[in-house]
Short mmCIF file of C-alpha atoms and ligand atoms in Angstrom, two decimals:
data_model
loop_
_atom_site.label_atom_id
_atom_site.label_comp_id
_atom_site.label_asym_id
_atom_site.label_seq_id
_atom_site.Cartn_x
_atom_site.Cartn_y
_atom_site.Cartn_z
CA MET A 1 -4.45 -4.46 -56.16
CA ASN A 2 -4.27 -0.83 -57.17
CA ALA A 3 -0.77 0.59 -56.81
CA VAL A 4 -2.27 3.57 -54.98
CA THR A 5 -4.11 2.84 -51.75
CA VAL A 6 -5.88 4.84 -49.10
CA GLN A 7 -5.58 3.99 -45.42
CA LEU A 8 -8.76 3.74 -43.37
CA GLY A 9 -8.17 3.82 -39.62
CA ASP A 10 -4.89 2.36 -38.35
CA ASP A 11 -4.00 -0.02 -41.16
CA LEU A 12 -6.77 -0.97 -43.58
CA LEU A 13 -5.45 -0.23 -47.08
CA VAL A 14 -8.11 0.03 -49.78
CA SER A 15 -8.38 1.22 -53.38
CA PRO A 16 -9.03 4.99 -53.64
CA LEU A 17 -12.48 4.33 -55.09
CA GLY A 18 -14.57 1.40 -53.90
CA PHE A 19 -17.43 -0.48 -55.50
CA GLY A 20 -20.91 -0.52 -53.99
CA GLY A 21 -22.49 -3.89 -54.73
CA MET A 22 -26.00 -3.24 -53.41
CA ALA A 23 -27.77 -2.77 -56.74
CA LEU A 24 -26.25 -5.95 -58.19
CA THR A 25 -29.27 -7.61 -56.63
CA PRO A 26 -32.55 -5.83 -57.41
CA VAL A 27 -33.17 -2.60 -55.51
CA TYR A 28 -32.87 0.01 -58.29
CA GLY A 29 -34.38 -2.17 -61.01
CA GLU A 30 -33.72 -5.56 -62.51
CA VAL A 31 -30.26 -7.10 -62.81
CA ASP A 32 -28.79 -9.75 -65.08
CA PRO A 33 -26.77 -11.97 -62.67
CA ALA A 34 -24.19 -12.92 -65.33
CA GLU A 35 -23.58 -9.26 -66.15
CA ALA A 36 -23.38 -8.47 -62.43
CA LEU A 37 -20.57 -10.99 -61.97
CA ARG A 38 -18.75 -9.65 -65.04
CA THR A 39 -19.05 -6.14 -63.62
CA LEU A 40 -17.53 -7.26 -60.32
CA HIS A 41 -14.58 -8.88 -62.10
CA HIS A 42 -14.12 -5.75 -64.17
CA ALA A 43 -14.05 -3.62 -61.02
CA VAL A 44 -11.17 -5.66 -59.60
CA ASP A 45 -9.37 -5.71 -62.98
CA ALA A 46 -9.62 -1.92 -63.07
CA GLY A 47 -8.19 -1.57 -59.54
CA VAL A 48 -11.51 -0.98 -57.74
CA SER A 49 -10.93 -3.71 -55.21
CA PHE A 50 -12.71 -2.38 -52.10
CA ILE A 51 -16.04 -4.17 -52.48
CA ASP A 52 -19.08 -3.28 -50.37
CA THR A 53 -22.03 -5.53 -49.61
CA ALA A 54 -24.38 -6.27 -46.68
CA ASP A 55 -26.22 -9.27 -45.36
CA ILE A 56 -29.59 -7.66 -46.08
CA TYR A 57 -28.91 -6.89 -49.76
CA GLY A 58 -30.98 -9.24 -51.87
CA GLY A 59 -31.93 -11.04 -48.64
CA GLY A 60 -28.43 -12.63 -48.58
CA SER A 61 -28.13 -13.23 -52.33
CA ASN A 62 -25.85 -10.21 -52.75
CA GLU A 63 -23.22 -11.76 -50.47
CA GLU A 64 -23.63 -15.02 -52.40
CA LEU A 65 -22.92 -13.17 -55.64
CA ILE A 66 -19.81 -11.56 -54.14
CA ALA A 67 -18.75 -15.07 -53.04
CA ARG A 68 -18.50 -16.04 -56.71
CA LEU A 69 -15.93 -13.28 -57.20
CA LEU A 70 -14.09 -14.14 -53.99
CA LYS A 71 -13.84 -17.79 -54.92
CA GLU A 72 -11.36 -16.83 -57.62
CA ARG A 73 -9.94 -13.57 -56.29
CA ARG A 74 -10.16 -13.38 -52.48
CA GLY A 75 -6.58 -12.12 -52.16
CA GLU A 76 -7.20 -9.16 -54.48
CA VAL A 77 -10.27 -7.84 -52.65
CA GLN A 78 -10.78 -5.72 -49.55
CA LEU A 79 -14.16 -7.06 -48.48
CA ALA A 80 -16.69 -5.03 -46.51
CA THR A 81 -20.06 -6.28 -45.34
CA LYS A 82 -22.62 -5.25 -42.72
CA PHE A 83 -25.05 -6.67 -40.18
CA GLY A 84 -27.97 -5.32 -38.24
CA LEU A 85 -30.85 -4.87 -40.67
CA VAL A 86 -33.32 -7.70 -40.76
CA GLY A 87 -35.45 -8.13 -43.91
CA ASN A 88 -34.84 -7.18 -47.54
CA PRO A 89 -34.18 -3.62 -48.78
CA SER A 90 -36.65 -3.80 -51.67
CA ALA A 91 -39.44 -5.06 -49.39
CA GLY A 92 -38.41 -2.95 -46.37
CA TYR A 93 -36.55 -3.94 -43.24
CA THR A 94 -38.48 -5.54 -40.40
CA ASP A 95 -36.11 -5.02 -37.47
CA ILE A 96 -32.69 -3.71 -36.43
CA ARG A 97 -30.59 -5.96 -34.19
CA GLY A 98 -27.45 -4.96 -32.32
CA ASP A 99 -27.49 -7.36 -29.38
CA ALA A 100 -24.39 -9.48 -28.81
CA ALA A 101 -26.08 -12.79 -29.60
CA TYR A 102 -27.29 -11.46 -32.95
CA VAL A 103 -23.86 -10.04 -33.86
CA LYS A 104 -22.27 -13.47 -33.31
CA GLN A 105 -24.89 -15.23 -35.42
CA ALA A 106 -24.84 -12.63 -38.20
CA VAL A 107 -21.11 -12.84 -38.81
CA ASP A 108 -21.19 -16.61 -39.14
CA ARG A 109 -24.04 -16.42 -41.63
CA SER A 110 -22.20 -13.78 -43.67
CA LEU A 111 -18.95 -15.76 -43.66
CA GLN A 112 -20.82 -18.81 -44.85
CA ARG A 113 -22.62 -16.95 -47.66
CA LEU A 114 -19.40 -15.19 -48.69
CA GLY A 115 -17.43 -18.45 -48.64
CA THR A 116 -14.51 -16.84 -46.83
CA ASP A 117 -13.02 -17.15 -43.36
CA SER A 118 -12.61 -13.46 -42.65
CA ILE A 119 -14.15 -10.09 -43.45
CA ASP A 120 -11.79 -7.13 -43.89
CA LEU A 121 -14.26 -4.50 -42.68
CA TYR A 122 -17.41 -5.37 -40.75
CA TYR A 123 -19.95 -2.60 -40.30
CA MET A 124 -22.86 -2.16 -37.96
CA HIS A 125 -25.40 -1.22 -40.65
CA ARG A 126 -27.79 0.64 -38.37
CA ARG A 127 -27.93 1.42 -34.68
CA ASP A 128 -30.36 -0.72 -32.64
CA LEU A 129 -31.73 1.97 -30.34
CA ARG A 130 -32.68 -0.65 -27.73
CA VAL A 131 -29.04 -1.61 -27.22
CA PRO A 132 -26.25 0.72 -25.96
CA ILE A 133 -23.80 1.11 -28.86
CA VAL A 134 -20.90 0.10 -26.63
CA GLU A 135 -22.53 -3.30 -26.16
CA THR A 136 -22.78 -3.84 -29.91
CA VAL A 137 -19.18 -2.71 -30.44
CA GLU A 138 -17.93 -4.97 -27.65
CA ALA A 139 -19.53 -7.89 -29.47
CA MET A 140 -17.94 -6.73 -32.74
CA ALA A 141 -14.54 -6.47 -31.01
CA GLY A 142 -14.96 -10.10 -29.99
CA LEU A 143 -15.18 -11.00 -33.68
CA VAL A 144 -11.80 -9.31 -34.30
CA GLN A 145 -10.31 -11.34 -31.43
CA ALA A 146 -11.80 -14.49 -32.91
CA GLY A 147 -10.14 -13.71 -36.27
CA LYS A 148 -13.46 -13.54 -38.14
CA VAL A 149 -13.18 -9.82 -38.84
CA ARG A 150 -10.13 -7.60 -39.36
CA HIS A 151 -11.53 -4.07 -38.89
CA LEU A 152 -14.70 -2.48 -37.57
CA GLY A 153 -16.96 0.10 -39.17
CA LEU A 154 -20.22 1.88 -38.39
CA SER A 155 -22.93 3.09 -40.75
CA GLU A 156 -25.15 6.14 -40.14
CA VAL A 157 -23.91 6.85 -36.63
CA THR A 158 -23.91 10.23 -34.92
CA ALA A 159 -20.67 11.86 -33.77
CA GLU A 160 -21.55 10.94 -30.19
CA GLU A 161 -22.13 7.29 -31.12
CA LEU A 162 -18.83 7.24 -33.01
CA ARG A 163 -16.97 8.59 -29.98
CA ALA A 164 -18.57 6.02 -27.67
CA ALA A 165 -17.75 3.18 -30.07
CA SER A 166 -14.15 4.37 -30.50
CA SER A 167 -13.63 4.19 -26.75
CA ILE A 168 -14.24 0.41 -26.95
CA HIS A 169 -12.31 -0.52 -30.11
CA PRO A 170 -10.62 1.35 -33.00
CA ILE A 171 -13.09 2.12 -35.76
CA ALA A 172 -11.59 2.06 -39.26
CA ALA A 173 -14.44 3.75 -41.11
CA VAL A 174 -17.83 5.38 -40.93
CA GLN A 175 -20.07 4.67 -43.90
CA SER A 176 -22.87 7.21 -44.28
CA GLU A 177 -24.63 8.91 -47.15
CA TRP A 178 -22.57 11.87 -48.34
CA SER A 179 -22.68 13.58 -51.71
CA ILE A 180 -23.30 16.98 -53.30
CA TRP A 181 -26.97 16.69 -52.36
CA SER A 182 -26.57 14.97 -48.94
CA ARG A 183 -24.32 17.09 -46.77
CA ASP A 184 -25.79 16.80 -43.26
CA VAL A 185 -22.90 14.56 -42.11
CA GLU A 186 -20.51 17.49 -42.58
CA ARG A 187 -21.90 19.17 -39.45
CA ASN A 188 -20.85 16.61 -36.81
CA VAL A 189 -19.90 13.13 -37.99
CA VAL A 190 -17.31 14.09 -40.58
CA PRO A 191 -15.36 16.40 -38.22
CA ALA A 192 -15.50 13.73 -35.48
CA ALA A 193 -14.12 11.12 -37.90
CA ALA A 194 -11.30 13.47 -38.94
CA GLU A 195 -10.45 14.15 -35.29
CA LEU A 196 -10.48 10.45 -34.30
CA GLY A 197 -8.48 9.20 -37.31
CA VAL A 198 -11.48 7.30 -38.68
CA GLY A 199 -11.85 7.02 -42.46
CA PHE A 200 -15.04 7.98 -44.28
CA VAL A 201 -16.81 5.85 -46.88
CA PRO A 202 -19.55 7.93 -48.52
CA TYR A 203 -22.41 5.75 -49.70
CA SER A 204 -24.76 6.72 -52.55
CA PRO A 205 -22.05 9.17 -53.71
CA LEU A 206 -23.91 9.68 -57.01
CA GLY A 207 -27.12 10.48 -55.15
CA ARG A 208 -28.45 7.00 -56.01
CA GLY A 209 -27.81 7.90 -59.64
CA PHE A 210 -29.72 11.22 -59.59
CA LEU A 211 -26.64 13.46 -59.74
CA THR A 212 -25.55 11.83 -63.00
CA GLY A 213 -28.62 13.22 -64.75
CA THR A 214 -29.59 9.77 -66.03
CA VAL A 215 -32.40 9.03 -63.56
CA ASP A 216 -35.94 10.02 -64.48
CA ALA A 217 -37.73 9.89 -61.13
CA SER A 218 -41.15 9.71 -62.83
CA THR A 219 -40.40 6.36 -64.46
CA LEU A 220 -38.92 4.38 -61.57
CA GLY A 221 -40.25 0.80 -61.42
CA SER A 222 -42.74 -0.22 -58.75
CA ASN A 223 -40.04 -2.13 -56.82
CA ASP A 224 -37.40 0.61 -57.09
CA PHE A 225 -36.40 1.64 -53.55
CA ARG A 226 -35.91 5.26 -54.66
CA ARG A 227 -39.69 5.69 -54.87
CA ASN A 228 -39.67 5.76 -51.03
CA ILE A 229 -37.24 8.68 -50.81
CA PRO A 230 -38.86 12.14 -50.44
CA ARG A 231 -36.41 13.94 -52.74
CA PHE A 232 -37.28 11.54 -55.59
CA ALA A 233 -41.02 12.41 -55.32
CA ALA A 234 -42.34 14.24 -58.40
CA ASP A 235 -42.25 17.85 -57.10
CA ALA A 236 -38.90 17.50 -55.34
CA ALA A 237 -37.25 15.67 -58.23
CA GLY A 238 -38.37 18.47 -60.56
CA ALA A 239 -36.95 21.14 -58.28
CA ASN A 240 -33.74 19.14 -57.86
CA GLN A 241 -32.96 19.34 -61.57
CA GLY A 242 -31.13 22.50 -60.49
CA VAL A 243 -28.42 20.48 -58.76
CA VAL A 244 -28.09 18.21 -61.81
CA ALA A 245 -27.71 21.30 -64.01
CA ALA A 246 -24.95 22.66 -61.77
CA VAL A 247 -23.06 19.35 -61.83
CA ARG A 248 -23.41 19.23 -65.63
CA ALA A 249 -22.19 22.81 -65.97
CA VAL A 250 -19.06 22.08 -63.95
CA ALA A 251 -18.46 18.85 -65.91
CA ALA A 252 -18.63 20.81 -69.17
CA GLU A 253 -15.71 22.97 -68.01
CA LEU A 254 -13.44 20.01 -67.20
CA SER A 255 -11.84 17.15 -69.04
CA VAL A 256 -10.51 13.71 -68.17
CA ALA A 257 -7.96 12.09 -70.52
CA ARG A 258 -8.82 14.71 -73.18
CA ARG A 259 -12.53 13.91 -73.06
CA ALA A 260 -15.23 16.06 -71.49
CA ALA A 261 -15.71 15.19 -67.84
CA THR A 262 -19.03 13.59 -66.89
CA PRO A 263 -21.47 14.45 -64.08
CA ALA A 264 -20.64 11.16 -62.30
CA GLN A 265 -16.95 12.06 -62.30
CA VAL A 266 -17.73 15.51 -60.90
CA ALA A 267 -19.91 14.08 -58.12
CA LEU A 268 -17.18 11.65 -57.05
CA ALA A 269 -14.34 14.15 -57.40
CA TRP A 270 -16.26 16.58 -55.21
CA LEU A 271 -16.16 14.04 -52.37
CA LEU A 272 -12.46 13.42 -52.89
CA ALA A 273 -11.89 17.18 -52.75
CA GLN A 274 -13.79 17.38 -49.44
CA GLY A 275 -11.52 14.69 -48.01
CA ARG A 276 -8.37 16.53 -49.12
CA LYS A 277 -9.67 19.78 -47.63
CA LEU A 278 -10.36 18.15 -44.27
CA GLY A 279 -7.34 15.83 -44.13
CA LEU A 280 -9.80 12.93 -43.96
CA PRO A 281 -9.39 9.68 -45.91
CA VAL A 282 -12.55 9.57 -48.07
CA VAL A 283 -13.30 6.53 -50.22
CA PRO A 284 -16.61 6.76 -52.11
CA ILE A 285 -18.30 3.51 -53.16
CA PRO A 286 -20.37 4.19 -56.30
CA GLY A 287 -22.43 1.29 -57.58
CA THR A 288 -23.27 0.32 -61.12
CA ARG A 289 -24.42 -2.73 -63.04
CA ARG A 290 -22.30 -1.69 -66.03
CA ALA A 291 -18.58 -2.36 -66.42
CA ASP A 292 -18.03 0.70 -68.65
CA ARG A 293 -19.31 2.98 -65.89
CA ILE A 294 -16.61 1.71 -63.55
CA ASP A 295 -13.98 3.01 -65.97
CA GLU A 296 -15.85 6.28 -66.29
CA ASN A 297 -16.16 6.69 -62.53
CA LEU A 298 -12.43 6.07 -62.04
CA GLY A 299 -11.82 9.21 -64.10
CA ALA A 300 -12.88 11.16 -61.00
CA LEU A 301 -9.46 10.50 -59.47
CA ALA A 302 -7.89 12.85 -62.01
CA LEU A 303 -10.24 15.83 -61.53
CA GLU A 304 -9.49 19.06 -59.67
CA PHE A 305 -11.87 21.98 -59.24
CA THR A 306 -11.35 25.70 -59.26
CA ALA A 307 -12.68 27.74 -56.34
CA ALA A 308 -15.46 29.03 -58.60
CA GLN A 309 -16.53 25.50 -59.55
CA LEU A 310 -16.66 24.47 -55.88
CA LYS A 311 -18.79 27.53 -55.20
CA THR A 312 -21.23 26.52 -57.96
CA LEU A 313 -21.56 23.02 -56.48
CA ASP A 314 -22.00 24.38 -52.94
CA ALA A 315 -24.77 26.72 -54.06
CA ALA A 316 -26.55 23.87 -55.82
CA ALA A 317 -26.33 21.73 -52.70
CA ASP A 318 -27.94 24.49 -50.64
CA ALA A 319 -30.98 24.45 -52.96
CA VAL A 320 -31.80 20.72 -52.68
CA VAL A 321 -35.48 19.98 -51.94
CA GLY A 322 -36.71 16.96 -49.92
CA SER A 323 -35.03 14.82 -47.30
CA ARG A 324 -32.75 11.87 -48.00
CA SER A 325 -34.88 9.47 -45.95
CA ALA A 326 -38.60 9.21 -45.23
CA ASP A 327 -37.73 8.06 -41.70
CA PRO A 328 -35.51 10.59 -39.90
CA ASN A 329 -34.30 7.92 -37.46
CA TRP A 330 -33.08 5.79 -40.34
CA VAL A 331 -30.13 8.14 -40.79
CA SER A 332 -27.78 9.79 -38.30
CA GLN A 333 -29.27 13.23 -38.99
CA GLY A 334 -32.47 12.30 -37.17
CA ARG A 335 -30.65 11.53 -33.90
CA GLU A 336 -28.37 14.54 -33.76
N1 NAP B 1 -24.78 1.88 -45.46
C1 NAP B 1 -25.93 2.07 -46.04
O1 NAP B 1 -26.97 2.20 -45.38
C2 NAP B 1 -26.01 2.14 -47.54
C3 NAP B 1 -27.17 2.65 -48.17
C4 NAP B 1 -27.17 2.73 -49.57
C5 NAP B 1 -26.08 2.31 -50.29
N2 NAP B 1 -24.98 1.79 -49.65
C6 NAP B 1 -23.79 1.33 -50.37
O2 NAP B 1 -23.34 2.36 -51.26
C7 NAP B 1 -23.26 1.85 -52.58
C8 NAP B 1 -23.52 2.93 -53.60
O3 NAP B 1 -24.74 3.58 -53.34
P1 NAP B 1 -26.01 3.49 -54.31
O4 NAP B 1 -25.91 2.30 -55.17
O5 NAP B 1 -27.18 3.69 -53.43
O6 NAP B 1 -25.93 4.83 -55.16
P2 NAP B 1 -24.88 5.56 -56.12
O7 NAP B 1 -23.61 4.84 -56.15
O8 NAP B 1 -24.92 6.97 -55.69
O9 NAP B 1 -25.63 5.47 -57.50
C9 NAP B 1 -25.87 4.23 -58.11
C10 NAP B 1 -26.68 4.47 -59.37
O10 NAP B 1 -25.95 5.30 -60.24
C11 NAP B 1 -25.92 4.76 -61.54
N3 NAP B 1 -24.57 5.04 -62.06
C12 NAP B 1 -23.38 4.59 -61.61
N4 NAP B 1 -22.35 5.11 -62.31
C13 NAP B 1 -22.91 5.90 -63.24
C14 NAP B 1 -22.38 6.70 -64.28
N5 NAP B 1 -21.08 6.81 -64.49
N6 NAP B 1 -23.26 7.38 -65.08
C15 NAP B 1 -24.59 7.28 -64.88
N7 NAP B 1 -25.16 6.54 -63.91
C16 NAP B 1 -24.32 5.85 -63.10
C17 NAP B 1 -26.20 3.29 -61.38
O11 NAP B 1 -27.00 2.82 -62.47
P3 NAP B 1 -26.56 1.56 -63.36
O12 NAP B 1 -26.55 0.37 -62.48
O13 NAP B 1 -27.64 1.52 -64.39
O14 NAP B 1 -25.21 1.93 -63.91
C18 NAP B 1 -27.00 3.21 -60.08
O15 NAP B 1 -28.39 3.23 -60.33
C19 NAP B 1 -24.28 0.72 -52.58
O16 NAP B 1 -24.06 -0.16 -53.65
C20 NAP B 1 -24.07 0.10 -51.23
O17 NAP B 1 -22.95 -0.75 -51.26
C21 NAP B 1 -24.94 1.72 -48.29
#
């Protein structure tokens, strides 16, 4: 494991940058499974050992892929997975389940697919609005007691939901979208997490690739999930080139190991800087199919910004066009 760790909640120690495994099964384009497994091994070799998956990714096949890594290296990995979404992300989810019976079934299915006997961090992926959150969290707490899960997490919850959940059982981390172009969580959820001693795991920290300047929204494949997101639509994506330009401009002023910094490094370092400013443990989980990009992304840990650079990035964030989800209830923002 990485010599340096970050503590989420009371005692979950993870690498300072995690790895998001979602797109290792098709959601942002096709994937070569052999390369995906090599990329996972490379992540752990490089010290990126906090690995994120979910039962819905690839309709279960993403957890099965992670199992192939765990088979050889379970002791080196801090494993996070999620339950609650029914369906497949590329085809769309069909239901959200947070009832106690479902929670019990879901964990057993995940453990079986992952080929392990415990999950380090188990997240509720989305809130089932038909079920009081305390009921879902009580069921999750039962999994900790049963030794199937070590720590609990929540994805896309509001500050109020986080407080209610924390009254039932300690929550180690909230995982929600947070990046230079997705800052709504800063209003309520992030301050609540800081106050409650809950860590924050920003998902899509590279803006689903957009902030790196390598995504051409007009050429996304027909099964690319990003086609459903309003800010990737033609007009919005055009207008949002402004934020990419700002990230590039800041990258051009910085260097990592004597090489020019990259937009991906700037996007990740910006999140780490937010965490330092707020006294909040922040562990972004960028995803990539390519091993070399893991090394590049790790360079973010060495970057520091001037006040002027932070101002440039803030101004760019204020100018973002289009929402981060077509369905406002899909994300915490819609329920606040
Ligand atoms: N809780 C939730 O509801 C939720 C929702 C979404 C995601 N997540 C989690 O968060 C993780 C990360 O989010 P994400 O995959 O949506 O988005 P992301 O990490 O913001 O961006 C991923 C995209 O960026 C590209 N990329 C990565 N590093 C790069 C670099 N250095 N230069 C240029 N491009 C780079 C990747 O392309 P290549 O593959 O071609 O490198 C990929 O398409 C997911 O894997 C998943 O575990 C959770």
